[in-house]
Amino acid sequence: MTASILTVDDSPSLRMAIKIALTGAGYSVTEAGDGVEGLAKAKGATFDLIITDLNMPNMDGLTMIRELRKDPAQCGTPILFLTTESDDAMKQQAKAAGA
């Protein structure tokens, strides 16, 4: 069975690069352009992993993670933050949110 990954990022070029790398490694990839779209897609399907950016329009990645973690069906889904943010406080917020 192929693992299914949701990528959430507002940069089309970054989404494309991630998709190329992951599909080339044999994963099934679904894309979302912001946290609102990512939240809707995550609630509408089952994913083995979610990869999200932090800074996006409409809903940032941290808010999306917090909303996902409120859903019992999403409690066990691993979430990775893929961001250029290097602030330790932001890293702690992401961990506390469930990333």
CSV table of C-alpha atoms in Angstrom, one decimal, residues 9 19 38 95:
chain,number,residue,atom,x,y,z
A,9,ASP,CA,2.3,25.4,1.2
A,19,LYS,CA,5.6,16.4,-5.0
A,38,GLY,CA,-5.2,21.9,3.9
A,95,LYS,CA,5.8,21.1,19.1
